[in-house]
PDB file of C-alpha atoms in Angstrom:
ATOM      1  CA  MET A   1       0.182  -0.195   0.006  1.00  0.00           C
ATOM      2  CA  SER A   2       1.252   3.435  -0.846  1.00  0.00           C
ATOM      3  CA  SER A   3       0.711   6.399   0.941  1.00  0.00           C
ATOM      4  CA  PRO A   4       0.537  10.037  -0.952  1.00  0.00           C
ATOM      5  CA  SER A   5       3.862  11.007   0.452  1.00  0.00           C
ATOM      6  CA  ASP A   6       5.336   7.720  -0.858  1.00  0.00           C
ATOM      7  CA  SER A   7       4.373   8.794  -4.294  1.00  0.00           C
ATOM      8  CA  LEU A   8       5.707  12.303  -3.731  1.00  0.00           C
ATOM      9  CA  VAL A   9       8.876  10.908  -2.828  1.00  0.00           C
ATOM     10  CA  SER A  10       9.158   8.510  -5.904  1.00  0.00           C
ATOM     11  CA  SER A  11       8.163  11.567  -8.187  1.00  0.00           C
ATOM     12  CA  THR A  12      10.712  13.803  -6.735  1.00  0.00           C
ATOM     13  CA  ALA A  13      13.426  11.003  -6.924  1.00  0.00           C
ATOM     14  CA  ALA A  14      12.493  10.465 -10.465  1.00  0.00           C
ATOM     15  CA  SER A  15      12.740  14.021 -11.413  1.00  0.00           C
ATOM     16  CA  ILE A  16      16.138  14.366 -10.004  1.00  0.00           C
ATOM     17  CA  GLU A  17      17.306  11.154 -12.224  1.00  0.00           C
ATOM     18  CA  SER A  18      15.708  12.593 -15.312  1.00  0.00           C
ATOM     19  CA  ALA A  19      16.656  15.194 -17.700  1.00  0.00           C
ATOM     20  CA  SER A  20      15.625  18.853 -17.188  1.00  0.00           C
ATOM     21  CA  PRO A  21      12.551  19.423 -19.127  1.00  0.00           C
ATOM     22  CA  HIS A  22      14.092  22.917 -20.085  1.00  0.00           C
ATOM     23  CA  PRO A  23      16.156  22.632 -23.247  1.00  0.00           C
ATOM     24  CA  ASP A  24      18.372  25.467 -22.358  1.00  0.00           C
ATOM     25  CA  ALA A  25      19.601  24.001 -19.105  1.00  0.00           C
ATOM     26  CA  GLY A  26      22.839  22.302 -19.524  1.00  0.00           C
ATOM     27  CA  GLU A  27      26.417  23.158 -18.905  1.00  0.00           C
ATOM     28  CA  PRO A  28      26.795  26.227 -16.363  1.00  0.00           C
ATOM     29  CA  TRP A  29      27.176  29.508 -17.656  1.00  0.00           C
ATOM     30  CA  LEU A  30      30.499  30.720 -17.591  1.00  0.00           C
ATOM     31  CA  PRO A  31      31.600  34.535 -18.515  1.00  0.00           C
ATOM     32  CA  ASP A  32      34.183  34.715 -21.656  1.00  0.00           C
ATOM     33  CA  PRO A  33      37.715  35.603 -20.733  1.00  0.00           C
ATOM     34  CA  GLU A  34      37.369  39.258 -22.141  1.00  0.00           C
ATOM     35  CA  GLU A  35      34.343  40.058 -19.616  1.00  0.00           C
ATOM     36  CA  LEU A  36      36.418  38.926 -16.622  1.00  0.00           C
ATOM     37  CA  PRO A  37      38.022  41.978 -14.724  1.00  0.00           C
ATOM     38  CA  SER A  38      41.781  42.198 -15.390  1.00  0.00           C
ATOM     39  CA  VAL A  39      42.638  41.798 -11.679  1.00  0.00           C
ATOM     40  CA  PRO A  40      41.147  39.507  -9.155  1.00  0.00           C
ATOM     41  CA  TRP A  41      38.969  40.589  -6.536  1.00  0.00           C
ATOM     42  CA  TYR A  42      41.267  40.744  -3.653  1.00  0.00           C
ATOM     43  CA  GLU A  43      43.308  43.150  -5.503  1.00  0.00           C
ATOM     44  CA  GLU A  44      40.409  45.484  -5.918  1.00  0.00           C
ATOM     45  CA  LYS A  45      38.977  45.413  -2.514  1.00  0.00           C
ATOM     46  CA  SER A  46      40.845  47.331   0.276  1.00  0.00           C
ATOM     47  CA  SER A  47      40.188  47.794   3.802  1.00  0.00           C
ATOM     48  CA  ASN A  48      37.056  49.456   5.247  1.00  0.00           C
ATOM     49  CA  LEU A  49      38.665  50.036   8.806  1.00  0.00           C
ATOM     50  CA  LYS A  50      38.899  53.686  10.170  1.00  0.00           C
ATOM     51  CA  ILE A  51      41.074  55.046  12.766  1.00  0.00           C
ATOM     52  CA  SER A  52      38.684  54.795  15.382  1.00  0.00           C
ATOM     53  CA  ASP A  53      38.827  50.996  14.777  1.00  0.00           C
ATOM     54  CA  ILE A  54      42.303  50.878  15.950  1.00  0.00           C
ATOM     55  CA  ALA A  55      41.137  51.331  19.907  1.00  0.00           C
ATOM     56  CA  ILE A  56      38.643  48.604  19.428  1.00  0.00           C
ATOM     57  CA  ILE A  57      41.342  46.318  17.969  1.00  0.00           C
ATOM     58  CA  LYS A  58      43.600  47.072  20.757  1.00  0.00           C
ATOM     59  CA  GLU A  59      40.882  46.488  23.608  1.00  0.00           C
ATOM     60  CA  LYS A  60      39.491  43.262  21.935  1.00  0.00           C
ATOM     61  CA  GLY A  61      42.607  41.942  20.609  1.00  0.00           C
ATOM     62  CA  GLY A  62      44.157  42.073  24.240  1.00  0.00           C
ATOM     63  CA  THR A  63      47.584  43.808  22.636  1.00  0.00           C
ATOM     64  CA  MET A  64      48.573  45.279  26.226  1.00  0.00           C
ATOM     65  CA  GLY A  65      50.446  48.039  24.712  1.00  0.00           C
ATOM     66  CA  LYS A  66      52.933  45.450  23.155  1.00  0.00           C
ATOM     67  CA  PHE A  67      51.917  45.695  19.837  1.00  0.00           C
ATOM     68  CA  GLU A  68      51.363  48.346  16.984  1.00  0.00           C
ATOM     69  CA  VAL A  69      48.321  48.250  15.100  1.00  0.00           C
ATOM     70  CA  VAL A  70      48.354  50.151  11.780  1.00  0.00           C
ATOM     71  CA  LEU A  71      45.453  50.416   9.169  1.00  0.00           C
ATOM     72  CA  PRO A  72      46.370  49.202   5.491  1.00  0.00           C
ATOM     73  CA  HIS A  73      46.943  51.867   3.038  1.00  0.00           C
ATOM     74  CA  PRO A  74      44.255  51.814   0.132  1.00  0.00           C
ATOM     75  CA  ASP A  75      47.064  49.812  -2.025  1.00  0.00           C
ATOM     76  CA  GLU A  76      47.960  47.510   0.704  1.00  0.00           C
ATOM     77  CA  ARG A  77      46.334  44.107   0.515  1.00  0.00           C
ATOM     78  CA  ALA A  78      45.689  41.105   3.037  1.00  0.00           C
ATOM     79  CA  HIS A  79      48.206  38.954   1.006  1.00  0.00           C
ATOM     80  CA  ARG A  80      50.851  41.726   1.099  1.00  0.00           C
ATOM     81  CA  PRO A  81      51.098  43.081   4.259  1.00  0.00           C
ATOM     82  CA  PRO A  82      53.685  45.898   5.283  1.00  0.00           C
ATOM     83  CA  PRO A  83      57.243  44.531   6.031  1.00  0.00           C
ATOM     84  CA  ASP A  84      57.406  43.265   9.796  1.00  0.00           C
ATOM     85  CA  PHE A  85      53.783  43.101   9.887  1.00  0.00           C
ATOM     86  CA  HIS A  86      51.066  40.341   9.330  1.00  0.00           C
ATOM     87  CA  THR A  87      47.578  40.425   8.486  1.00  0.00           C
ATOM     88  CA  PHE A  88      44.524  39.667  10.701  1.00  0.00           C
ATOM     89  CA  TYR A  89      40.812  40.042  10.034  1.00  0.00           C
ATOM     90  CA  MET A  90      38.350  41.893  12.471  1.00  0.00           C
ATOM     91  CA  ASN A  91      36.044  38.778  12.349  1.00  0.00           C
ATOM     92  CA  GLN A  92      39.003  36.801  13.729  1.00  0.00           C
ATOM     93  CA  ILE A  93      39.268  39.415  16.608  1.00  0.00           C
ATOM     94  CA  GLU A  94      35.424  39.352  17.092  1.00  0.00           C
ATOM     95  CA  MET A  95      35.484  35.431  17.300  1.00  0.00           C
ATOM     96  CA  GLY A  96      38.381  35.226  19.833  1.00  0.00           C
ATOM     97  CA  LEU A  97      41.867  35.980  18.441  1.00  0.00           C
ATOM     98  CA  ARG A  98      44.057  37.483  21.223  1.00  0.00           C
ATOM     99  CA  PHE A  99      47.527  38.928  20.973  1.00  0.00           C
ATOM    100  CA  PRO A 100      50.127  37.530  21.448  1.00  0.00           C
ATOM    101  CA  ILE A 101      48.886  34.643  19.292  1.00  0.00           C
ATOM    102  CA  PRO A 102      48.976  31.432  21.792  1.00  0.00           C
ATOM    103  CA  ARG A 103      52.286  29.686  21.426  1.00  0.00           C
ATOM    104  CA  PHE A 104      50.513  26.724  20.134  1.00  0.00           C
ATOM    105  CA  ILE A 105      48.932  28.353  17.504  1.00  0.00           C
ATOM    106  CA  ALA A 106      51.997  30.220  16.280  1.00  0.00           C
ATOM    107  CA  ALA A 107      54.060  26.774  16.407  1.00  0.00           C
ATOM    108  CA  LEU A 108      51.262  25.142  14.368  1.00  0.00           C
ATOM    109  CA  CYS A 109      50.988  27.949  11.753  1.00  0.00           C
ATOM    110  CA  HIS A 110      54.868  27.749  11.398  1.00  0.00           C
ATOM    111  CA  TYR A 111      54.670  23.951  11.432  1.00  0.00           C
ATOM    112  CA  ILE A 112      52.287  23.723   8.697  1.00  0.00           C
ATOM    113  CA  LYS A 113      53.679  26.782   6.713  1.00  0.00           C
ATOM    114  CA  ILE A 114      50.599  29.164   7.019  1.00  0.00           C
ATOM    115  CA  SER A 115      49.953  32.727   8.295  1.00  0.00           C
ATOM    116  CA  PRO A 116      47.540  32.961  11.158  1.00  0.00           C
ATOM    117  CA  SER A 117      45.464  35.227   9.181  1.00  0.00           C
ATOM    118  CA  GLN A 118      44.564  32.034   7.162  1.00  0.00           C
ATOM    119  CA  LEU A 119      42.952  30.344  10.018  1.00  0.00           C
ATOM    120  CA  ALA A 120      39.087  30.468   9.813  1.00  0.00           C
ATOM    121  CA  PRO A 121      37.859  32.889  12.499  1.00  0.00           C
ATOM    122  CA  ASN A 122      36.109  30.229  14.741  1.00  0.00           C
ATOM    123  CA  SER A 123      39.235  28.048  14.458  1.00  0.00           C
ATOM    124  CA  TYR A 124      41.012  29.563  17.370  1.00  0.00           C
ATOM    125  CA  SER A 125      38.998  27.938  19.808  1.00  0.00           C
ATOM    126  CA  PHE A 126      39.122  24.629  18.581  1.00  0.00           C
ATOM    127  CA  LEU A 127      42.786  24.955  18.057  1.00  0.00           C
ATOM    128  CA  LEU A 128      43.086  25.641  21.912  1.00  0.00           C
ATOM    129  CA  ALA A 129      40.841  22.817  22.742  1.00  0.00           C
ATOM    130  CA  LEU A 130      43.323  20.650  20.675  1.00  0.00           C
ATOM    131  CA  ALA A 131      46.180  22.191  22.417  1.00  0.00           C
ATOM    132  CA  VAL A 132      44.713  21.131  25.833  1.00  0.00           C
ATOM    133  CA  LEU A 133      44.234  17.708  24.648  1.00  0.00           C
ATOM    134  CA  LEU A 134      47.605  17.361  23.013  1.00  0.00           C
ATOM    135  CA  SER A 135      49.188  18.457  26.477  1.00  0.00           C
ATOM    136  CA  TYR A 136      46.778  16.097  28.447  1.00  0.00           C
ATOM    137  CA  HIS A 137      47.850  13.120  26.471  1.00  0.00           C
ATOM    138  CA  GLU A 138      51.538  14.446  26.336  1.00  0.00           C
ATOM    139  CA  ILE A 139      51.521  14.590  22.467  1.00  0.00           C
ATOM    140  CA  PRO A 140      54.039  16.945  20.964  1.00  0.00           C
ATOM    141  CA  LEU A 141      52.961  19.168  18.141  1.00  0.00           C
ATOM    142  CA  MET A 142      56.170  18.261  16.360  1.00  0.00           C
ATOM    143  CA  SER A 143      59.388  16.870  17.385  1.00  0.00           C
ATOM    144  CA  ARG A 144      61.543  19.795  17.543  1.00  0.00           C
ATOM    145  CA  PRO A 145      59.594  23.137  18.333  1.00  0.00           C
ATOM    146  CA  GLU A 146      60.673  26.016  16.297  1.00  0.00           C
ATOM    147  CA  ILE A 147      58.647  28.927  17.905  1.00  0.00           C
ATOM    148  CA  GLY A 148      60.219  32.246  17.134  1.00  0.00           C
ATOM    149  CA  THR A 149      58.830  35.649  17.630  1.00  0.00           C
ATOM    150  CA  HIS A 150      56.056  36.175  15.386  1.00  0.00           C
ATOM    151  CA  ASP A 151      54.916  39.606  14.372  1.00  0.00           C
ATOM    152  CA  ILE A 152      50.847  39.235  13.861  1.00  0.00           C
ATOM    153  CA  GLY A 153      48.367  40.952  11.645  1.00  0.00           C
ATOM    154  CA  ASN A 154      48.942  44.543  10.454  1.00  0.00           C
ATOM    155  CA  ILE A 155      50.252  44.685  13.868  1.00  0.00           C
ATOM    156  CA  LYS A 156      53.830  44.235  15.047  1.00  0.00           C
ATOM    157  CA  GLN A 157      55.256  43.567  18.524  1.00  0.00           C
ATOM    158  CA  LEU A 158      57.013  46.363  19.818  1.00  0.00           C
TER     159      LEU A 158
END
């Protein structure tokens, strides 16, 4: 015995398997190369931070006066920070990033050769929990720790 919901499920499943009733449906539309911008979006987008944001960054980021925070110039981009600086994003601060970067996170980033700014904003709490677990089980992150002084985000240790 078939219920009305069974026939609805069956017809939906059948429609997924069948060809589209629209003859113009097919390959996804891709723009022609000449329609694409000449530079990638991340080269065009500049920071929207204001001078007044520096105080918020220092307060929320817990810099304790030990870091210099500067706003990017209009021609600077996240993937090209000024010399001796590293980039960070406001959503990372809002999700719990604090300065100085915890040694475990700095060591992990150094170990896997990424910038802390490449971590997803919500990964900081997960990584700190991982550090607690590794410590509890006495599992080293790496055989030879290579933790150096890490300058962080358009922020530099003074």
